[in-house]
């Protein structure tokens, strides 16, 4: 008889082979070409790993849909989901997580506030066997003082109230193993707060 197919080593693959970069997009026509160049460079820097650039167009009303369709027509790594209407960032992410393949799924904002180059470090951590790898903000350039102050207050209040470990200044920018995504997908609440 053959040995069982699953072993401890298979449950924790030593090497990430297939990476999906998932970006929700709402009216991001101005920045999408630059985002695409940055993720393309990231993929070029990782020969030997397959990349998918998955975009969820969250009911954009600008040129986002056309830019994404053009990218997909020229680059087979580009995958696009078009939502019929604007449903918000968390629902767009949920749709993306449902569709994402690969053994590591990295969630990034399309507006380049999450630097794609950081995903290189996330891949290294995933190779070590980590299931959830968070990026933590040191700075938030380009935000208003009100956003900075309200975000700082929000994260600290949540840390105080949370019954489980809560990481301050950590948004949705993170990488999840296939195992973590499959677990997260079992939760189907419509009011979502994925980073929690
Ligand atoms: N986004 C989305 N649907 C929305 C609003 C935003 O998919 O209704 C996307 C947006 O294109 C970006 C990410 O979600 O890639 C974060 O949005 P935003 O930059 O507005 O949020 P913030 O920087 O304030 O966290
Ligand atoms: Mg932003």
PDB file of C-alpha atoms and ligand atoms in Angstrom:
ATOM      1  CA  UNK A   1       0.000   0.000   0.000  1.00  0.00           C
ATOM      2  CA  UNK A   2       1.205   3.511  -0.732  1.00  0.00           C
ATOM      3  CA  UNK A   3       1.994   5.815   2.202  1.00  0.00           C
ATOM      4  CA  UNK A   4      -0.664   8.432   2.967  1.00  0.00           C
ATOM      5  CA  UNK A   5      -0.488  11.423   0.641  1.00  0.00           C
ATOM      6  CA  UNK A   6      -0.505  14.041   3.397  1.00  0.00           C
ATOM      7  CA  UNK A   7       2.524  14.396   5.589  1.00  0.00           C
ATOM      8  CA  UNK A   8       3.561  17.117   7.999  1.00  0.00           C
ATOM      9  CA  UNK A   9       5.871  18.491   5.341  1.00  0.00           C
ATOM     10  CA  UNK A  10       3.064  18.689   2.785  1.00  0.00           C
ATOM     11  CA  UNK A  11       0.820  20.532   5.245  1.00  0.00           C
ATOM     12  CA  UNK A  12       3.545  23.190   5.572  1.00  0.00           C
ATOM     13  CA  UNK A  13       5.033  23.542   2.123  1.00  0.00           C
ATOM     14  CA  UNK A  14       8.610  24.700   2.459  1.00  0.00           C
ATOM     15  CA  UNK A  15       8.415  26.787  -0.682  1.00  0.00           C
ATOM     16  CA  UNK A  16       5.684  29.041  -1.948  1.00  0.00           C
ATOM     17  CA  UNK A  17       5.265  28.243  -5.629  1.00  0.00           C
ATOM     18  CA  UNK A  18       2.225  30.269  -6.619  1.00  0.00           C
ATOM     19  CA  UNK A  19       1.528  33.796  -5.342  1.00  0.00           C
ATOM     20  CA  UNK A  20      -1.688  35.757  -5.900  1.00  0.00           C
ATOM     21  CA  UNK A  21      -1.568  39.536  -5.413  1.00  0.00           C
ATOM     22  CA  UNK A  22      -5.130  40.615  -4.664  1.00  0.00           C
ATOM     23  CA  UNK A  23      -6.062  44.276  -5.034  1.00  0.00           C
ATOM     24  CA  UNK A  24      -9.557  45.746  -4.662  1.00  0.00           C
ATOM     25  CA  UNK A  25     -10.066  48.771  -6.924  1.00  0.00           C
ATOM     26  CA  UNK A  26     -12.556  51.567  -6.711  1.00  0.00           C
ATOM     27  CA  UNK A  27     -11.902  54.361  -9.209  1.00  0.00           C
ATOM     28  CA  UNK A  28      -8.161  53.792  -9.357  1.00  0.00           C
ATOM     29  CA  UNK A  29      -7.532  54.708 -13.024  1.00  0.00           C
ATOM     30  CA  UNK A  30      -4.837  57.215 -12.092  1.00  0.00           C
ATOM     31  CA  UNK A  31      -2.645  54.748 -10.246  1.00  0.00           C
ATOM     32  CA  UNK A  32      -3.334  51.355 -11.856  1.00  0.00           C
ATOM     33  CA  UNK A  33      -0.626  51.574 -14.559  1.00  0.00           C
ATOM     34  CA  UNK A  34       1.968  52.365 -11.877  1.00  0.00           C
ATOM     35  CA  UNK A  35       0.656  49.576  -9.626  1.00  0.00           C
ATOM     36  CA  UNK A  36       0.908  47.098 -12.500  1.00  0.00           C
ATOM     37  CA  UNK A  37       4.526  48.110 -13.213  1.00  0.00           C
ATOM     38  CA  UNK A  38       5.433  47.622  -9.547  1.00  0.00           C
ATOM     39  CA  UNK A  39       3.861  44.157  -9.245  1.00  0.00           C
ATOM     40  CA  UNK A  40       5.359  43.123 -12.582  1.00  0.00           C
ATOM     41  CA  UNK A  41       8.798  44.072 -11.273  1.00  0.00           C
ATOM     42  CA  UNK A  42       8.109  42.085  -8.103  1.00  0.00           C
ATOM     43  CA  UNK A  43       7.211  39.007 -10.176  1.00  0.00           C
ATOM     44  CA  UNK A  44      10.315  39.473 -12.362  1.00  0.00           C
ATOM     45  CA  UNK A  45      12.427  39.459  -9.203  1.00  0.00           C
ATOM     46  CA  UNK A  46      11.043  36.013  -8.294  1.00  0.00           C
ATOM     47  CA  UNK A  47      11.744  33.648 -11.166  1.00  0.00           C
ATOM     48  CA  UNK A  48      10.661  30.148 -10.284  1.00  0.00           C
ATOM     49  CA  UNK A  49       7.437  31.314  -8.619  1.00  0.00           C
ATOM     50  CA  UNK A  50       4.178  31.764 -10.517  1.00  0.00           C
ATOM     51  CA  UNK A  51       2.323  35.050  -9.975  1.00  0.00           C
ATOM     52  CA  UNK A  52      -1.304  36.028 -10.459  1.00  0.00           C
ATOM     53  CA  UNK A  53      -2.378  39.654 -10.373  1.00  0.00           C
ATOM     54  CA  UNK A  54      -5.996  39.506  -9.250  1.00  0.00           C
ATOM     55  CA  UNK A  55      -8.044  42.705  -9.332  1.00  0.00           C
ATOM     56  CA  UNK A  56     -11.555  43.176  -8.009  1.00  0.00           C
ATOM     57  CA  UNK A  57     -13.180  46.133  -9.717  1.00  0.00           C
ATOM     58  CA  UNK A  58     -15.633  47.287  -7.072  1.00  0.00           C
ATOM     59  CA  UNK A  59     -18.158  49.023  -9.334  1.00  0.00           C
ATOM     60  CA  UNK A  60     -15.788  51.770 -10.467  1.00  0.00           C
ATOM     61  CA  UNK A  61     -17.275  54.594 -12.521  1.00  0.00           C
ATOM     62  CA  UNK A  62     -14.003  55.843 -14.039  1.00  0.00           C
ATOM     63  CA  UNK A  63     -11.694  54.098 -16.544  1.00  0.00           C
ATOM     64  CA  UNK A  64     -10.668  51.344 -14.091  1.00  0.00           C
ATOM     65  CA  UNK A  65     -12.658  48.574 -15.866  1.00  0.00           C
ATOM     66  CA  UNK A  66     -11.109  49.291 -19.263  1.00  0.00           C
ATOM     67  CA  UNK A  67      -7.569  49.547 -17.912  1.00  0.00           C
ATOM     68  CA  UNK A  68      -7.959  46.206 -16.133  1.00  0.00           C
ATOM     69  CA  UNK A  69      -9.493  44.479 -19.173  1.00  0.00           C
ATOM     70  CA  UNK A  70      -6.636  45.798 -21.355  1.00  0.00           C
ATOM     71  CA  UNK A  71      -4.057  44.486 -18.893  1.00  0.00           C
ATOM     72  CA  UNK A  72      -5.787  41.100 -18.815  1.00  0.00           C
ATOM     73  CA  UNK A  73      -5.822  40.954 -22.626  1.00  0.00           C
ATOM     74  CA  UNK A  74      -2.038  41.371 -22.727  1.00  0.00           C
ATOM     75  CA  UNK A  75      -0.871  39.518 -19.638  1.00  0.00           C
ATOM     76  CA  UNK A  76      -2.261  36.084 -18.750  1.00  0.00           C
ATOM     77  CA  UNK A  77      -1.212  36.631 -15.118  1.00  0.00           C
ATOM     78  CA  UNK A  78      -3.876  39.357 -14.802  1.00  0.00           C
ATOM     79  CA  UNK A  79      -7.302  38.224 -13.592  1.00  0.00           C
ATOM     80  CA  UNK A  80     -10.202  40.642 -13.164  1.00  0.00           C
ATOM     81  CA  UNK A  81     -13.470  40.342 -11.286  1.00  0.00           C
ATOM     82  CA  UNK A  82     -15.998  43.070 -12.004  1.00  0.00           C
ATOM     83  CA  UNK A  83     -18.600  43.585  -9.286  1.00  0.00           C
ATOM     84  CA  UNK A  84     -21.914  44.845 -10.638  1.00  0.00           C
ATOM     85  CA  UNK A  85     -22.020  47.752  -8.191  1.00  0.00           C
ATOM     86  CA  UNK A  86     -19.870  49.376  -5.542  1.00  0.00           C
ATOM     87  CA  UNK A  87     -20.083  47.117  -2.491  1.00  0.00           C
ATOM     88  CA  UNK A  88     -17.189  48.443  -0.437  1.00  0.00           C
ATOM     89  CA  UNK A  89     -13.633  47.389   0.280  1.00  0.00           C
ATOM     90  CA  UNK A  90     -14.415  44.441   2.592  1.00  0.00           C
ATOM     91  CA  UNK A  91     -16.904  42.804   0.223  1.00  0.00           C
ATOM     92  CA  UNK A  92     -14.547  43.347  -2.721  1.00  0.00           C
ATOM     93  CA  UNK A  93     -11.810  41.605  -0.720  1.00  0.00           C
ATOM     94  CA  UNK A  94     -14.172  38.761   0.139  1.00  0.00           C
ATOM     95  CA  UNK A  95     -14.987  38.233  -3.537  1.00  0.00           C
ATOM     96  CA  UNK A  96     -11.263  38.234  -4.263  1.00  0.00           C
ATOM     97  CA  UNK A  97     -10.446  35.722  -1.532  1.00  0.00           C
ATOM     98  CA  UNK A  98     -13.167  33.418  -2.885  1.00  0.00           C
ATOM     99  CA  UNK A  99     -11.625  33.584  -6.363  1.00  0.00           C
ATOM    100  CA  UNK A 100      -7.933  33.578  -5.470  1.00  0.00           C
ATOM    101  CA  UNK A 101      -5.804  30.566  -6.321  1.00  0.00           C
ATOM    102  CA  UNK A 102      -2.233  29.976  -5.307  1.00  0.00           C
ATOM    103  CA  UNK A 103      -0.562  28.918  -2.089  1.00  0.00           C
ATOM    104  CA  UNK A 104       0.088  32.451  -0.849  1.00  0.00           C
ATOM    105  CA  UNK A 105      -2.448  35.275  -1.219  1.00  0.00           C
ATOM    106  CA  UNK A 106      -1.234  38.812  -0.551  1.00  0.00           C
ATOM    107  CA  UNK A 107      -3.810  41.573  -0.081  1.00  0.00           C
ATOM    108  CA  UNK A 108      -2.742  45.063  -1.175  1.00  0.00           C
ATOM    109  CA  UNK A 109      -4.442  48.382  -1.803  1.00  0.00           C
ATOM    110  CA  UNK A 110      -4.301  49.330  -5.481  1.00  0.00           C
ATOM    111  CA  UNK A 111      -3.458  52.963  -4.623  1.00  0.00           C
ATOM    112  CA  UNK A 112       0.153  51.982  -3.772  1.00  0.00           C
ATOM    113  CA  UNK A 113      -0.201  52.948  -0.118  1.00  0.00           C
ATOM    114  CA  UNK A 114       0.870  49.332   0.498  1.00  0.00           C
ATOM    115  CA  UNK A 115       4.288  49.040  -1.201  1.00  0.00           C
ATOM    116  CA  UNK A 116       4.258  45.851  -3.337  1.00  0.00           C
ATOM    117  CA  UNK A 117       7.985  45.331  -2.670  1.00  0.00           C
ATOM    118  CA  UNK A 118       7.144  44.341   0.935  1.00  0.00           C
ATOM    119  CA  UNK A 119       5.511  41.190  -0.462  1.00  0.00           C
ATOM    120  CA  UNK A 120       9.046  39.894  -1.162  1.00  0.00           C
ATOM    121  CA  UNK A 121       9.620  39.735   2.617  1.00  0.00           C
ATOM    122  CA  UNK A 122       6.196  38.142   3.115  1.00  0.00           C
ATOM    123  CA  UNK A 123       7.104  35.369   0.658  1.00  0.00           C
ATOM    124  CA  UNK A 124      10.259  34.626   2.660  1.00  0.00           C
ATOM    125  CA  UNK A 125       8.219  34.339   5.855  1.00  0.00           C
ATOM    126  CA  UNK A 126       5.677  32.093   4.119  1.00  0.00           C
ATOM    127  CA  UNK A 127       8.545  29.855   3.007  1.00  0.00           C
ATOM    128  CA  UNK A 128       9.392  29.484   6.696  1.00  0.00           C
ATOM    129  CA  UNK A 129       5.853  28.157   7.240  1.00  0.00           C
ATOM    130  CA  UNK A 130       3.973  31.191   8.630  1.00  0.00           C
ATOM    131  CA  UNK A 131       0.257  31.281   7.757  1.00  0.00           C
ATOM    132  CA  UNK A 132      -0.544  34.983   8.318  1.00  0.00           C
ATOM    133  CA  UNK A 133       2.067  37.651   7.696  1.00  0.00           C
ATOM    134  CA  UNK A 134       1.112  41.226   8.555  1.00  0.00           C
ATOM    135  CA  UNK A 135       2.709  44.418   7.360  1.00  0.00           C
ATOM    136  CA  UNK A 136       2.803  47.151   9.980  1.00  0.00           C
ATOM    137  CA  UNK A 137       2.813  50.840   9.098  1.00  0.00           C
ATOM    138  CA  UNK A 138       5.627  53.001  10.374  1.00  0.00           C
ATOM    139  CA  UNK A 139       4.436  56.044   8.465  1.00  0.00           C
ATOM    140  CA  UNK A 140       1.315  57.005   6.566  1.00  0.00           C
ATOM    141  CA  UNK A 141       2.480  59.592   4.053  1.00  0.00           C
ATOM    142  CA  UNK A 142      -0.176  61.598   2.227  1.00  0.00           C
ATOM    143  CA  UNK A 143      -2.917  61.324   4.869  1.00  0.00           C
ATOM    144  CA  UNK A 144      -4.631  64.239   6.578  1.00  0.00           C
ATOM    145  CA  UNK A 145      -3.960  64.942  10.240  1.00  0.00           C
ATOM    146  CA  UNK A 146      -7.550  63.958  10.963  1.00  0.00           C
ATOM    147  CA  UNK A 147      -7.136  60.522   9.348  1.00  0.00           C
ATOM    148  CA  UNK A 148      -3.844  59.990  11.204  1.00  0.00           C
ATOM    149  CA  UNK A 149      -5.317  60.988  14.552  1.00  0.00           C
ATOM    150  CA  UNK A 150      -8.570  59.050  14.127  1.00  0.00           C
ATOM    151  CA  UNK A 151      -6.683  55.948  12.938  1.00  0.00           C
ATOM    152  CA  UNK A 152      -4.279  56.148  15.899  1.00  0.00           C
ATOM    153  CA  UNK A 153      -7.210  56.455  18.313  1.00  0.00           C
ATOM    154  CA  UNK A 154      -9.122  53.624  16.603  1.00  0.00           C
ATOM    155  CA  UNK A 155      -6.253  51.130  16.713  1.00  0.00           C
ATOM    156  CA  UNK A 156      -5.463  51.880  20.340  1.00  0.00           C
ATOM    157  CA  UNK A 157      -9.109  51.653  21.395  1.00  0.00           C
ATOM    158  CA  UNK A 158      -9.424  48.304  19.603  1.00  0.00           C
ATOM    159  CA  UNK A 159      -6.281  47.049  21.331  1.00  0.00           C
ATOM    160  CA  UNK A 160      -7.854  47.983  24.666  1.00  0.00           C
ATOM    161  CA  UNK A 161     -11.208  46.353  23.851  1.00  0.00           C
ATOM    162  CA  UNK A 162     -10.008  43.277  21.974  1.00  0.00           C
ATOM    163  CA  UNK A 163     -10.240  39.913  23.695  1.00  0.00           C
ATOM    164  CA  UNK A 164      -7.599  38.503  21.377  1.00  0.00           C
ATOM    165  CA  UNK A 165      -4.229  39.759  20.252  1.00  0.00           C
ATOM    166  CA  UNK A 166      -4.673  42.948  18.258  1.00  0.00           C
ATOM    167  CA  UNK A 167      -1.868  44.505  16.279  1.00  0.00           C
ATOM    168  CA  UNK A 168      -1.879  48.303  16.149  1.00  0.00           C
ATOM    169  CA  UNK A 169      -1.330  50.088  12.832  1.00  0.00           C
ATOM    170  CA  UNK A 170      -1.905  46.908  10.846  1.00  0.00           C
ATOM    171  CA  UNK A 171      -4.416  47.276   8.017  1.00  0.00           C
ATOM    172  CA  UNK A 172      -5.493  44.678   5.496  1.00  0.00           C
ATOM    173  CA  UNK A 173      -1.992  44.558   3.966  1.00  0.00           C
ATOM    174  CA  UNK A 174      -0.984  40.988   4.700  1.00  0.00           C
ATOM    175  CA  UNK A 175      -0.245  37.626   3.143  1.00  0.00           C
ATOM    176  CA  UNK A 176      -2.285  34.531   3.908  1.00  0.00           C
ATOM    177  CA  UNK A 177      -1.415  30.904   3.259  1.00  0.00           C
ATOM    178  CA  UNK A 178      -3.869  28.751   1.346  1.00  0.00           C
ATOM    179  CA  UNK A 179      -4.684  27.130   4.688  1.00  0.00           C
ATOM    180  CA  UNK A 180      -5.498  30.509   6.267  1.00  0.00           C
ATOM    181  CA  UNK A 181      -7.631  31.643   3.307  1.00  0.00           C
ATOM    182  CA  UNK A 182      -9.618  28.403   3.349  1.00  0.00           C
ATOM    183  CA  UNK A 183     -10.298  28.896   7.073  1.00  0.00           C
ATOM    184  CA  UNK A 184     -11.274  32.561   6.618  1.00  0.00           C
ATOM    185  CA  UNK A 185     -13.627  31.704   3.750  1.00  0.00           C
ATOM    186  CA  UNK A 186     -15.805  29.677   6.111  1.00  0.00           C
ATOM    187  CA  UNK A 187     -16.946  32.950   7.736  1.00  0.00           C
ATOM    188  CA  UNK A 188     -19.669  34.493   5.576  1.00  0.00           C
ATOM    189  CA  UNK A 189     -20.910  37.452   7.652  1.00  0.00           C
ATOM    190  CA  UNK A 190     -22.034  40.394   5.470  1.00  0.00           C
ATOM    191  CA  UNK A 191     -20.631  42.962   7.923  1.00  0.00           C
ATOM    192  CA  UNK A 192     -16.978  42.248   7.735  1.00  0.00           C
ATOM    193  CA  UNK A 193     -13.797  43.441   9.358  1.00  0.00           C
ATOM    194  CA  UNK A 194     -11.238  41.154   7.812  1.00  0.00           C
ATOM    195  CA  UNK A 195      -8.167  42.558   9.540  1.00  0.00           C
ATOM    196  CA  UNK A 196      -9.700  41.624  12.865  1.00  0.00           C
TER     197      UNK A 196
HETATM  198  N1  LIG B   1     -11.801  50.289  -2.423  1.00  0.00           N
HETATM  199  C1  LIG B   1     -12.788  49.420  -2.882  1.00  0.00           C
HETATM  200  N2  LIG B   1     -14.106  49.765  -2.707  1.00  0.00           N
HETATM  201  C2  LIG B   1     -14.493  50.905  -2.077  1.00  0.00           C
HETATM  202  C3  LIG B   1     -13.466  51.762  -1.575  1.00  0.00           C
HETATM  203  C4  LIG B   1     -12.148  51.410  -1.757  1.00  0.00           C
HETATM  204  O1  LIG B   1     -12.481  48.376  -3.460  1.00  0.00           O
HETATM  205  O2  LIG B   1     -15.688  51.148  -1.965  1.00  0.00           O
HETATM  206  C5  LIG B   1     -10.385  49.934  -2.618  1.00  0.00           C
HETATM  207  C6  LIG B   1      -9.497  51.065  -3.097  1.00  0.00           C
HETATM  208  O3  LIG B   1      -9.489  51.133  -4.505  1.00  0.00           O
HETATM  209  C7  LIG B   1      -8.153  50.711  -2.513  1.00  0.00           C
HETATM  210  C8  LIG B   1      -8.525  50.013  -1.204  1.00  0.00           C
HETATM  211  O4  LIG B   1      -9.870  49.567  -1.359  1.00  0.00           O
HETATM  212  O5  LIG B   1      -7.418  49.804  -3.329  1.00  0.00           O
HETATM  213  C9  LIG B   1      -8.442  50.929   0.003  1.00  0.00           C
HETATM  214  O6  LIG B   1      -9.260  52.060  -0.200  1.00  0.00           O
HETATM  215  P1  LIG B   1      -8.829  53.530   0.227  1.00  0.00           P
HETATM  216  O7  LIG B   1      -7.491  53.847  -0.361  1.00  0.00           O
HETATM  217  O8  LIG B   1      -9.945  54.448  -0.129  1.00  0.00           O
HETATM  218  O9  LIG B   1      -8.749  53.349   1.803  1.00  0.00           O
HETATM  219  P2  LIG B   1      -7.715  53.908   2.873  1.00  0.00           P
HETATM  220  O10 LIG B   1      -6.427  54.261   2.169  1.00  0.00           O
HETATM  221  O11 LIG B   1      -8.377  55.069   3.474  1.00  0.00           O
HETATM  222  O12 LIG B   1      -7.561  52.764   3.824  1.00  0.00           O
HETATM  223 MG1  LIG B   2      -5.756  54.407   0.300  1.00  0.00          MG
END
